[in-house]
């Protein structure tokens, strides 16, 4: 019986030593530029994406999906140079319910001026999430939310790079 356990132990140790292990998982590149052009054409919306982000920013996700209240939502997520997650969320005819969901039920804490626009600030300290919300000022505009685990300095820097997606 002891010999059987020793034999099994040797086999298990050999398998552990021989089987390769992955040290890290690399994510395939995300094509925000290509996806944003397709979404702008499909939706007819004046969506925005960050242009000329400084070195160190990495696109991590992109989608155009039905969200809270059935509203179609443009989303592009990024990892900042400091490792924080920051995303842009845009929709047409945003409701209070949609804004509440995108800001993770954070309370509004004030306003700031970024790139010539007034943005509301939202802070959720318990489950860290900061958000900037620019509400559409006309029927032709989209409500834009820049949100994530980044600092307001990072959110502001990200918002300053937002530019309309060319569709032509």
Short mmCIF file of C-alpha atoms in Angstrom, two decimals:
data_model
loop_
_atom_site.label_atom_id
_atom_site.label_comp_id
_atom_site.label_asym_id
_atom_site.label_seq_id
_atom_site.Cartn_x
_atom_site.Cartn_y
_atom_site.Cartn_z
CA UNK A 1 0.00 0.00 0.00
CA UNK A 2 2.80 2.42 0.86
CA UNK A 3 4.59 1.45 -2.36
CA UNK A 4 1.43 2.24 -4.34
CA UNK A 5 1.19 5.69 -2.77
CA UNK A 6 4.87 6.35 -3.50
CA UNK A 7 4.42 5.29 -7.14
CA UNK A 8 1.34 7.50 -7.52
CA UNK A 9 3.20 10.38 -5.84
CA UNK A 10 6.13 10.02 -8.27
CA UNK A 11 3.76 9.98 -11.27
CA UNK A 12 1.89 13.09 -10.05
CA UNK A 13 5.19 14.92 -9.38
CA UNK A 14 6.44 14.00 -12.87
CA UNK A 15 3.23 15.29 -14.47
CA UNK A 16 3.43 18.55 -12.55
CA UNK A 17 7.04 19.01 -13.63
CA UNK A 18 6.35 18.20 -17.30
CA UNK A 19 3.06 20.05 -17.96
CA UNK A 20 3.71 23.65 -19.13
CA UNK A 21 1.99 26.50 -17.30
CA UNK A 22 0.94 29.85 -18.67
CA UNK A 23 2.47 32.78 -16.79
CA UNK A 24 0.24 35.40 -18.38
CA UNK A 25 -2.67 35.61 -20.77
CA UNK A 26 -2.37 38.21 -23.48
CA UNK A 27 -5.52 39.78 -24.83
CA UNK A 28 -5.85 40.21 -28.59
CA UNK A 29 -5.77 43.83 -29.77
CA UNK A 30 -9.09 45.69 -29.78
CA UNK A 31 -9.86 47.78 -32.89
CA UNK A 32 -11.78 50.74 -31.47
CA UNK A 33 -11.19 52.84 -34.61
CA UNK A 34 -12.66 50.25 -36.97
CA UNK A 35 -15.56 49.34 -34.71
CA UNK A 36 -16.45 52.98 -34.07
CA UNK A 37 -16.69 53.75 -37.80
CA UNK A 38 -19.03 50.78 -38.29
CA UNK A 39 -21.19 51.81 -35.30
CA UNK A 40 -21.36 55.44 -36.49
CA UNK A 41 -22.48 54.31 -39.95
CA UNK A 42 -24.98 51.75 -38.62
CA UNK A 43 -26.52 54.01 -35.98
CA UNK A 44 -26.24 57.36 -37.74
CA UNK A 45 -25.10 58.79 -34.40
CA UNK A 46 -22.28 61.30 -33.90
CA UNK A 47 -20.36 58.93 -31.61
CA UNK A 48 -16.97 59.85 -30.22
CA UNK A 49 -13.78 57.97 -29.46
CA UNK A 50 -10.50 59.04 -27.90
CA UNK A 51 -7.93 60.33 -30.38
CA UNK A 52 -4.20 60.63 -29.72
CA UNK A 53 -4.17 59.12 -26.25
CA UNK A 54 -0.68 59.35 -24.73
CA UNK A 55 1.54 56.27 -24.66
CA UNK A 56 0.53 53.60 -22.18
CA UNK A 57 -3.23 53.51 -22.86
CA UNK A 58 -4.55 50.16 -24.10
CA UNK A 59 -7.98 49.46 -25.62
CA UNK A 60 -9.58 46.51 -23.82
CA UNK A 61 -13.19 46.34 -25.01
CA UNK A 62 -15.57 47.72 -27.59
CA UNK A 63 -19.26 47.06 -28.15
CA UNK A 64 -22.56 48.50 -29.34
CA UNK A 65 -25.33 46.80 -27.38
CA UNK A 66 -28.78 47.28 -25.92
CA UNK A 67 -28.40 48.47 -22.33
CA UNK A 68 -30.54 49.74 -19.47
CA UNK A 69 -34.03 50.75 -20.54
CA UNK A 70 -33.49 49.17 -23.96
CA UNK A 71 -31.19 51.99 -25.06
CA UNK A 72 -28.51 51.15 -27.62
CA UNK A 73 -25.15 52.06 -26.09
CA UNK A 74 -21.73 52.66 -27.64
CA UNK A 75 -18.93 51.52 -25.31
CA UNK A 76 -15.14 51.58 -25.62
CA UNK A 77 -13.02 50.56 -22.62
CA UNK A 78 -9.35 51.26 -21.94
CA UNK A 79 -6.66 50.50 -19.40
CA UNK A 80 -4.80 53.65 -18.34
CA UNK A 81 -1.01 53.78 -17.93
CA UNK A 82 -1.54 53.39 -14.16
CA UNK A 83 -3.64 50.23 -14.65
CA UNK A 84 -7.05 51.81 -14.03
CA UNK A 85 -10.08 51.02 -16.20
CA UNK A 86 -11.72 53.92 -18.04
CA UNK A 87 -14.56 53.72 -20.56
CA UNK A 88 -16.73 55.93 -22.72
CA UNK A 89 -20.46 55.17 -22.82
CA UNK A 90 -22.76 57.02 -25.22
CA UNK A 91 -26.44 56.83 -26.06
CA UNK A 92 -29.20 58.87 -27.64
CA UNK A 93 -32.16 60.04 -25.55
CA UNK A 94 -30.54 58.97 -22.27
CA UNK A 95 -32.86 58.42 -19.34
CA UNK A 96 -32.13 59.00 -15.66
CA UNK A 97 -32.26 55.20 -15.26
CA UNK A 98 -29.52 54.75 -17.89
CA UNK A 99 -27.25 57.35 -16.26
CA UNK A 100 -27.81 55.78 -12.83
CA UNK A 101 -26.86 52.35 -14.18
CA UNK A 102 -23.75 53.58 -16.02
CA UNK A 103 -22.49 55.47 -12.95
CA UNK A 104 -23.18 52.46 -10.72
CA UNK A 105 -25.73 54.38 -8.64
CA UNK A 106 -23.15 56.96 -7.57
CA UNK A 107 -24.42 60.31 -6.30
CA UNK A 108 -23.67 63.49 -8.25
CA UNK A 109 -20.98 65.49 -6.45
CA UNK A 110 -20.48 68.57 -8.62
CA UNK A 111 -19.58 69.87 -12.06
CA UNK A 112 -16.38 70.52 -14.02
CA UNK A 113 -15.51 72.10 -17.35
CA UNK A 114 -13.66 69.79 -19.73
CA UNK A 115 -12.91 70.61 -23.37
CA UNK A 116 -15.47 73.42 -23.38
CA UNK A 117 -18.30 71.26 -22.05
CA UNK A 118 -19.96 71.04 -18.64
CA UNK A 119 -19.62 67.59 -17.10
CA UNK A 120 -21.35 66.40 -13.94
CA UNK A 121 -19.11 64.49 -11.51
CA UNK A 122 -20.26 61.30 -9.79
CA UNK A 123 -18.32 59.44 -7.08
CA UNK A 124 -18.99 55.99 -5.68
CA UNK A 125 -16.37 55.57 -2.93
CA UNK A 126 -17.38 52.16 -1.55
CA UNK A 127 -16.85 50.30 -4.83
CA UNK A 128 -14.49 52.79 -6.42
CA UNK A 129 -16.01 54.28 -9.54
CA UNK A 130 -15.68 57.86 -10.69
CA UNK A 131 -17.74 59.24 -13.57
CA UNK A 132 -18.05 62.34 -15.72
CA UNK A 133 -21.45 62.82 -17.37
CA UNK A 134 -22.12 65.24 -20.22
CA UNK A 135 -25.84 65.36 -20.91
CA UNK A 136 -27.01 65.94 -24.47
CA UNK A 137 -27.84 69.61 -25.02
CA UNK A 138 -29.92 69.04 -28.17
CA UNK A 139 -31.73 66.16 -29.91
CA UNK A 140 -28.75 65.81 -32.28
CA UNK A 141 -26.29 65.19 -29.41
CA UNK A 142 -25.55 62.06 -27.42
CA UNK A 143 -25.21 61.80 -23.66
CA UNK A 144 -21.60 60.86 -22.93
CA UNK A 145 -20.26 59.21 -19.79
CA UNK A 146 -16.56 58.73 -19.05
CA UNK A 147 -16.39 56.30 -16.17
CA UNK A 148 -14.16 53.83 -14.39
CA UNK A 149 -11.71 53.22 -11.57
CA UNK A 150 -9.41 56.03 -12.67
CA UNK A 151 -8.87 59.32 -10.88
CA UNK A 152 -10.70 62.43 -12.04
CA UNK A 153 -7.38 63.59 -13.47
CA UNK A 154 -7.31 60.48 -15.69
CA UNK A 155 -11.01 60.79 -16.59
CA UNK A 156 -10.51 64.44 -17.53
CA UNK A 157 -7.42 63.67 -19.63
CA UNK A 158 -9.39 60.92 -21.40
CA UNK A 159 -12.43 63.19 -21.99
CA UNK A 160 -10.18 65.88 -23.48
CA UNK A 161 -9.15 63.48 -26.26
CA UNK A 162 -12.70 62.60 -27.36
CA UNK A 163 -13.40 63.46 -30.99
CA UNK A 164 -16.23 62.68 -33.42
CA UNK A 165 -15.81 59.50 -35.45
CA UNK A 166 -15.44 60.22 -39.17
CA UNK A 167 -18.00 58.33 -41.24
CA UNK A 168 -17.02 59.42 -44.74
#
